[in-house]
Each structure stands twice: as C-alpha cells, then as structure tokens.
C-alpha cells in the first residue's frame, strides 16, 4: 500500500514551465510598465533580453538628471564630463517622437546638441531645461541658445529654469509655443523679455519669474490669446504692463519691485473690487469660465493648485456664475486645490450678465462646499442679491460648514433700497445659522 501511495504521488506531479509571461505582452503594455520607472531604470531593461532591448526607446517621456550622480561625488565637473555623453547617447538612441523631456544638468557644454536632437529630430512637444549651480557657478549661466532653437512646429510647451539670456534670437517666430515658463531667468534688461514674448503670439499659459540687471523700461506682456499669467519680478524691473483681453487667471506670486502705478493691467475678463489697490501684492484673480480653458487645466489638473499657491499673504478674487453648474463645478476644483497653510482673504464676485443660459441641471450645495479642510479668514461678496436661491444656498453652506472663520462681508452700497432690504433679510437668516462655537464669526454688510 505504501508503495502504491508513493507511485500515485509521483504520477500527480506536474512540471511548471519556465515562461516569461511579462515579455509576451505587447509593446504598449510594456511601455506602461516602463513609465513607472525612472529613465535610467528603464534603459537598464535593455539588457534583460532581446525582447526588451529596444522597448525603452519608444517611451513617450524621458527625464535625464545629473543630480543623482553629482551629489555622490565631490568633483562636479568630472562627473558632468562623464554623464553628459551618456545622456547624449540616450537621446540619440531614442526612436520616434517624444511627448515630453526633462533635463536637469550642471553643464552647458552639450545643451545645444540636446536641444537640436530633441526638437528638430524627435519632435518633442514639451521640453523642460533646468540648470543647477555646481562648480561652474553663476558666471557660466549666461546662455546663447542657437537661433530659432524653440521655433519647431511640434514644440508647444517650453520651461527654462535658472538661465541668463543674452539675446532673444532663439525664440524667433515661435508661433508654435502655447505654454512658456521662465523660472529664475535673468536678462540684462526688460527689452530681451519683451522681444521674446512678442515672438510668441500663440501663448495661452505664461509663467514668469524674471529679473533684469539694469533698468530699461517696463516688462510688456501683450497677447490676445493668453489665458493664465503668473508673474514675479526681480532686480531692476521698472514696471509691468499687461494687455490681454482673454486673460482668465492672473497670479502675482511675490511683491513686485515696482509701485502700484507701475503695474498696468488691461484685461476686461478679470474683475477686482477690494483687492484692486493691492494688485502689486501676492494675489490671484480667477474668472471661472464654462468654456474649456487651458489655464484652468494647467492650474487645477496639472499642478493641483501648486502653481499659484506660494503667495503670502493669500488674496484671491473669484468671479463665478452660480446659475451655471459647470462654473460651480470648476469653482469647487479651484478652492479644493487652494489648500493654503496660511490665512486666506477671499473675494467672490457673482456674475449677473447671463441672460441666455444653456439647458443644464441647477447647481446643488447639499455636500460640504468646498471641503472640510478649506478655511477662509475673511470673505468679501459682491453682487449678492439676497433674493437668489442659488446664492443663498451657496453662502449658507459656507456658514454651516464653518468655511469662513472670522468675517463675512456682503456689499450693499450701490443697490436700490428694495434690494438692500432683501440683502439684510438674507444676512439675518445667515446669522441664525451660526452655532455657539462660531462666536468669532461676524456677518455684516458694507
């Protein structure tokens, strides 16, 4: 019997085949797997087998970063000389078109070669170049990019960090660019930046952290398509002049080095009330629109609000149509993204010029609005009628959810007496919603 049992056990053994199931997947799925790895790790998979040898070369995004190698060595220049050729090899070996590429480097030596290969050959759509200070220091940060470097039709987004530009000729005829970000970027005078911006008429998103070494007139931002503008200025900038009729979002990131009268804004789509006199201070003005807006996508979806969240103190003006469900939904997204750790002073301007409305469901405010963590020290409201059910539902939700901590101020000046009475009645109802632990909150008219 024992022998029989042993024989039965032996006959039930099934050998397991040594099959590499992952390598049998189609390239599209393998590229999804590689997208979870760093570029360096993805390139290493080429030695796994013949099947993996060329897969990484079709990745839609690559990020080349010298910092990992440099931080482990005391000799920055020696490391960059060894790493730069490897980065060049990765770029040259890539096949097909690149959706995006990010390069963090300490050297300017190979930069022109990389740019030419990425924009001219691989038709990269989104290019980010970040220069870090090593042993070369700032004396070698000046950059003369080749003429027309960024004018290739495929390139739609460009971000430069920590460069000093001598000329504007690398931006000649850049009608292809829709997004331009110049972080910690300097030039001898504002005219260089003005010529760059004049060469980019298709811009919809513009982020500027720029400075000048000498006076040479104001920074001029004149663009008919611009939707989002974030600006901070350093050094000898003599003022900023903005002419942009399509602007939906304006962010002043830091206190500007120019007086109020040197900041000239012409943008009918943006409304200011209380914060107009402080426009040169850190501030965000946001005209919520039902239309598709690349600025809203950049602010809420791509950056999660981080793009506009460094201001101190925090002032925000928002214009919104509460009768439009799409605009209300976007307002929720904007406020959810603004998880500011410091005091926020918020201004809401209710739009009234919406006679024709699309057929859509009315906004509902039964859920916490905007969320349990969002807090405002002071809320200023304009065009609050007191008779609108949507407006009252919205504001009462802010009281019940304890969103406003100290002051809720509702403008009545300029309204007819009949409207003032409706507003004061609504204010009395709002006060009745306060709980005992909201003793610090005051709700008043002004």
XYZ file of C-alpha atoms in Angstrom, residues 26-442:
417
model
C 2.527 43.763 -26.427
C 4.805 46.807 -26.543
C 2.049 49.179 -25.463
C 1.665 47.363 -22.134
C 5.412 47.039 -21.649
C 5.722 50.809 -22.120
C 3.106 51.325 -19.412
C 5.299 49.238 -17.089
C 8.416 51.232 -18.037
C 6.600 54.519 -17.444
C 6.584 53.637 -13.729
C 10.389 53.548 -13.711
C 12.960 56.304 -13.918
C 14.565 56.757 -17.343
C 17.798 55.272 -16.020
C 15.998 52.162 -14.755
C 14.025 51.845 -17.998
C 17.229 51.929 -20.077
C 18.716 49.142 -17.948
C 15.895 46.795 -19.001
C 17.501 46.662 -22.457
C 19.970 44.050 -21.142
C 17.248 41.727 -19.804
C 16.707 40.005 -23.147
C 16.413 40.593 -26.889
C 12.702 41.217 -26.346
C 13.423 44.172 -24.035
C 16.398 45.593 -25.923
C 14.556 48.313 -27.825
C 11.324 48.773 -25.838
C 12.517 51.769 -23.789
C 13.434 53.596 -26.993
C 9.732 54.157 -27.657
C 8.903 55.741 -24.279
C 6.850 58.915 -24.623
C 8.637 60.664 -21.724
C 12.276 60.699 -20.633
C 13.893 62.529 -17.720
C 17.671 62.957 -17.642
C 19.001 64.064 -14.271
C 22.670 64.672 -13.455
C 21.954 65.489 -9.826
C 21.947 61.874 -8.629
C 25.495 61.335 -9.904
C 26.816 64.729 -8.818
C 25.581 64.521 -5.226
C 27.589 61.331 -4.704
C 30.830 62.946 -5.873
C 32.972 65.868 -4.741
C 34.062 66.702 -8.285
C 31.088 68.205 -10.159
C 32.959 68.937 -13.386
C 34.468 65.456 -13.592
C 31.064 63.803 -13.134
C 29.312 66.022 -15.689
C 32.001 65.220 -18.275
C 31.294 61.522 -17.805
C 27.497 61.741 -17.514
C 26.819 64.201 -20.367
C 27.900 61.740 -23.140
C 25.661 59.054 -21.594
C 22.721 61.457 -21.681
C 23.527 62.240 -25.323
C 23.556 58.517 -26.118
C 20.122 58.016 -24.539
C 18.658 60.899 -26.570
C 20.235 59.704 -29.828
C 19.134 56.099 -29.300
C 15.519 57.034 -28.685
C 13.228 56.197 -31.595
C 10.154 58.015 -32.757
C 8.575 61.149 -31.309
C 8.847 62.293 -27.707
C 5.842 63.679 -25.887
C 7.993 65.268 -23.186
C 11.569 65.508 -21.956
C 13.046 66.946 -18.752
C 16.777 67.628 -18.426
C 18.452 68.576 -15.139
C 22.101 69.427 -15.777
C 25.115 71.259 -14.400
C 26.761 71.970 -17.712
C 26.038 73.995 -20.821
C 28.505 72.040 -22.943
C 26.127 69.585 -24.635
C 22.923 71.580 -24.253
C 22.692 72.874 -27.818
C 23.202 69.350 -29.177
C 20.453 68.002 -26.926
C 18.011 70.745 -27.907
C 18.641 70.234 -31.618
C 18.142 66.491 -31.335
C 15.021 66.743 -29.178
C 13.171 69.496 -31.025
C 14.424 69.001 -34.574
C 14.696 65.213 -34.841
C 12.449 63.688 -32.178
C 9.790 66.412 -32.373
C 9.414 66.760 -28.615
C 6.189 68.521 -27.599
C 7.024 69.504 -24.006
C 10.616 70.436 -23.129
C 11.939 71.368 -19.683
C 15.549 72.502 -19.193
C 16.717 73.094 -15.625
C 20.212 74.320 -14.898
C 21.720 73.686 -11.456
C 24.674 75.513 -9.963
C 27.748 73.373 -9.496
C 31.419 74.312 -9.728
C 30.671 76.448 -12.778
C 28.694 78.834 -10.565
C 26.695 81.703 -11.977
C 29.460 83.159 -14.137
C 28.744 80.491 -16.766
C 24.952 80.604 -16.517
C 24.640 83.023 -19.463
C 23.152 81.223 -22.396
C 23.144 81.885 -26.101
C 20.815 79.221 -27.434
C 21.124 78.729 -31.209
C 18.929 80.875 -33.405
C 15.367 79.542 -33.788
C 16.046 76.823 -31.187
C 12.446 76.775 -29.996
C 10.520 77.504 -33.197
C 9.904 73.900 -34.306
C 6.212 73.280 -35.021
C 5.995 70.223 -32.753
C 7.209 72.091 -29.639
C 4.173 73.511 -27.819
C 5.477 73.844 -24.248
C 8.850 75.126 -23.022
C 10.156 75.588 -19.488
C 13.556 77.108 -18.644
C 14.954 77.282 -15.125
C 17.951 79.264 -13.884
C 19.351 80.729 -17.091
C 20.614 84.181 -18.031
C 19.620 85.106 -21.579
C 21.863 87.376 -23.644
C 19.560 87.661 -26.668
C 16.064 86.726 -27.830
C 17.009 85.188 -31.197
C 16.456 81.591 -30.039
C 12.736 82.474 -29.824
C 12.446 83.944 -33.326
C 8.983 83.323 -34.816
C 7.840 80.983 -32.025
C 4.217 80.805 -33.118
C 4.213 77.143 -32.068
C 4.526 77.760 -28.317
C 1.310 77.695 -26.282
C 2.976 77.406 -22.874
C 6.128 79.227 -21.757
C 7.628 79.121 -18.269
C 10.745 81.096 -17.396
C 11.720 80.341 -13.805
C 14.509 82.351 -12.136
C 15.528 83.651 -15.543
C 17.551 86.849 -15.973
C 18.472 89.197 -18.806
C 20.434 92.432 -18.985
C 17.231 94.468 -19.444
C 13.472 94.023 -19.948
C 13.702 94.543 -23.716
C 15.046 90.998 -24.184
C 11.985 89.522 -22.472
C 9.699 91.869 -24.426
C 11.130 90.634 -27.725
C 10.777 87.017 -26.617
C 7.107 87.499 -25.718
C 6.406 89.408 -28.923
C 7.780 86.409 -30.866
C 5.297 84.044 -29.145
C 1.813 85.276 -30.164
C 0.101 81.904 -29.583
C 0.832 81.703 -25.847
C -2.078 80.660 -23.623
C -0.117 79.928 -20.434
C 2.735 82.205 -19.335
C 4.695 81.790 -16.095
C 7.396 84.374 -15.462
C 9.897 84.564 -12.634
C 12.234 87.022 -14.337
C 14.722 89.712 -13.438
C 16.928 92.392 -15.018
C 20.422 93.577 -14.146
C 19.806 97.149 -15.282
C 16.890 99.477 -15.930
C 15.474 99.533 -19.426
C 11.748 100.186 -19.291
C 8.811 98.003 -18.204
C 8.119 94.375 -18.959
C 5.414 94.307 -21.683
C 3.003 91.384 -21.918
C 0.720 91.962 -24.900
C -1.059 88.801 -26.015
C -4.592 88.249 -27.316
C -4.755 84.515 -26.542
C -3.259 84.425 -23.052
C -5.485 82.641 -20.503
C -3.172 82.211 -17.495
C -0.452 84.594 -16.348
C 1.707 84.106 -13.292
C 4.362 86.754 -12.752
C 7.047 87.700 -10.275
C 9.881 90.107 -10.994
C 13.319 90.723 -9.542
C 16.168 93.169 -9.846
C 15.853 96.379 -11.848
C 12.456 95.740 -13.438
C 10.823 99.174 -13.850
C 7.235 98.053 -14.104
C 4.887 95.598 -15.777
C 2.324 96.362 -18.466
C -0.225 93.634 -19.265
C -2.632 93.827 -22.201
C -4.512 90.580 -22.550
C -8.257 90.583 -23.347
C -8.663 86.786 -22.961
C -6.945 86.501 -19.562
C -8.890 84.319 -17.094
C -6.284 83.790 -14.368
C -3.762 86.288 -13.004
C -1.346 85.449 -10.205
C 1.092 87.881 -8.639
C 3.445 85.461 -6.944
C 5.607 87.844 -4.924
C 5.697 91.516 -4.015
C 6.715 93.283 -7.207
C 9.692 95.681 -7.117
C 7.540 98.425 -8.639
C 4.910 100.691 -7.132
C 1.191 100.207 -7.767
C 1.099 102.789 -10.587
C 3.817 100.879 -12.434
C 1.634 97.794 -12.765
C -0.702 98.479 -15.676
C -3.381 95.850 -16.361
C -5.800 95.877 -19.299
C -7.919 92.733 -19.145
C -11.730 93.085 -19.308
C -12.306 89.476 -18.284
C -10.813 89.994 -14.817
C -12.739 91.807 -12.109
C -11.259 93.358 -8.994
C -13.025 95.112 -6.162
C -11.430 95.185 -2.746
C -8.002 93.973 -3.902
C -7.567 96.386 -6.794
C -5.385 98.707 -4.715
C -3.177 95.763 -3.731
C -2.676 94.334 -7.194
C 1.122 94.528 -6.880
C 0.980 92.285 -3.776
C 0.724 88.478 -3.835
C -2.702 87.870 -5.293
C -4.760 85.571 -7.513
C -7.670 86.712 -9.658
C -9.690 83.920 -11.240
C -12.571 84.377 -13.692
C -14.292 80.990 -13.659
C -15.463 80.196 -17.182
C -17.741 77.493 -18.548
C -15.578 77.321 -21.653
C -12.673 74.908 -21.961
C -9.628 76.778 -20.714
C -6.021 75.602 -20.887
C -5.280 77.893 -17.944
C -7.782 76.062 -15.735
C -6.323 72.714 -16.798
C -2.793 73.929 -16.007
C -3.807 75.306 -12.611
C -6.177 72.641 -11.284
C -5.311 69.407 -13.083
C -1.591 69.546 -13.833
C -0.316 71.466 -10.814
C -3.087 70.729 -8.308
C -3.052 74.416 -7.381
C 0.664 74.405 -6.562
C 1.333 76.740 -9.482
C -0.453 79.574 -7.680
C -0.064 78.636 -4.031
C 3.099 80.356 -2.781
C 1.628 83.798 -2.182
C 1.853 85.445 1.234
C -0.405 86.838 2.459
C -3.045 84.990 0.415
C -5.554 87.093 -1.504
C -7.879 85.586 -4.075
C -10.622 87.128 -6.233
C -13.042 84.758 -7.955
C -15.779 85.649 -10.470
C -18.446 82.967 -10.909
C -21.950 82.416 -12.265
C -23.763 80.355 -9.622
C -26.581 79.598 -12.069
C -24.146 77.674 -14.257
C -23.430 74.172 -12.979
C -20.224 73.910 -15.000
C -18.796 77.084 -13.463
C -19.806 75.955 -9.969
C -18.039 72.644 -10.541
C -14.884 74.495 -11.570
C -15.159 76.776 -8.538
C -15.134 73.671 -6.349
C -11.973 72.468 -8.112
C -10.272 75.836 -7.651
C -10.990 76.035 -3.926
C -10.162 72.379 -3.336
C -6.771 72.977 -4.944
C -6.122 76.000 -2.724
C -5.003 74.125 0.407
C -3.102 77.156 1.656
C -1.476 76.766 5.081
C -1.896 80.440 5.936
C -4.674 82.995 6.239
C -6.741 83.426 3.099
C -8.768 86.504 2.250
C -11.276 85.590 -0.463
C -13.357 87.859 -2.678
C -16.289 86.415 -4.649
C -17.953 88.406 -7.420
C -21.255 86.908 -8.550
C -21.812 87.332 -12.286
C -25.154 88.816 -13.309
C -24.832 89.157 -17.086
C -26.080 85.723 -18.089
C -29.474 86.261 -19.730
C -29.106 83.257 -22.065
C -28.223 80.014 -20.317
C -27.644 76.523 -21.572
C -30.076 73.750 -20.648
C -28.365 72.116 -17.695
C -29.103 70.998 -14.178
C -29.079 73.625 -11.439
C -26.116 73.514 -9.036
C -26.687 71.724 -5.719
C -24.969 72.545 -2.413
C -26.004 69.646 -0.197
C -22.453 68.339 0.049
C -19.722 70.172 2.019
C -18.550 73.101 -0.048
C -15.779 73.169 -0.960
C -14.413 70.672 1.612
C -13.954 70.109 5.304
C -10.375 71.437 5.391
C -10.732 74.606 3.335
C -10.827 77.737 5.530
C -11.115 81.442 4.848
C -10.368 84.170 7.363
C -12.411 86.828 5.574
C -14.919 86.523 2.740
C -15.995 89.578 0.709
C -19.022 89.206 -1.570
C -20.170 91.458 -4.410
C -23.437 91.384 -6.395
C -25.097 89.224 -3.719
C -28.796 89.962 -4.334
C -30.360 88.297 -1.307
C -33.258 87.018 -3.429
C -31.367 84.370 -5.414
C -31.922 80.848 -4.067
C -28.630 79.655 -5.574
C -26.621 82.451 -3.954
C -28.228 81.960 -0.544
C -27.786 78.160 -0.702
C -24.130 78.622 -1.589
C -23.368 81.165 1.159
C -25.381 79.345 3.828
C -23.372 76.198 3.063
C -20.165 78.150 3.742
C -21.587 79.142 7.155
C -22.786 75.653 8.082
C -19.518 74.051 7.038
C -17.604 76.682 9.045
C -15.577 77.621 5.973
C -15.454 81.308 6.966
C -13.703 81.779 10.296
C -13.891 85.470 11.172
C -15.640 87.845 8.802
C -18.283 87.504 6.088
C -18.790 90.885 4.418
C -21.619 91.486 1.924
C -21.691 94.615 -0.224
C -24.964 96.577 -0.257
C -23.763 100.034 -1.288
C -24.859 100.927 -4.775
C -28.032 98.802 -4.597
C -31.571 100.318 -4.590
C -33.311 100.434 -1.191
C -35.564 97.484 -2.098
C -32.550 95.285 -2.826
C -30.791 96.419 0.342
C -33.783 95.203 2.379
C -33.639 91.777 0.671
C -29.923 91.519 1.354
C -30.302 92.500 5.015
C -33.060 89.894 5.402
C -30.758 87.256 3.914
C -27.945 88.359 6.259
C -30.242 87.903 9.270
C -31.012 84.338 8.117
C -27.304 83.628 7.702
C -26.575 84.847 11.243
C -29.230 82.472 12.546
C -27.266 79.543 11.062
C -24.236 80.189 13.294
C -23.524 77.732 16.083
C -22.175 78.531 19.544
C -18.625 77.643 18.598
C -18.753 80.216 15.765
C -18.729 83.143 18.207
C -15.733 84.659 16.367
C -17.606 84.867 13.045
C -19.311 88.156 12.166
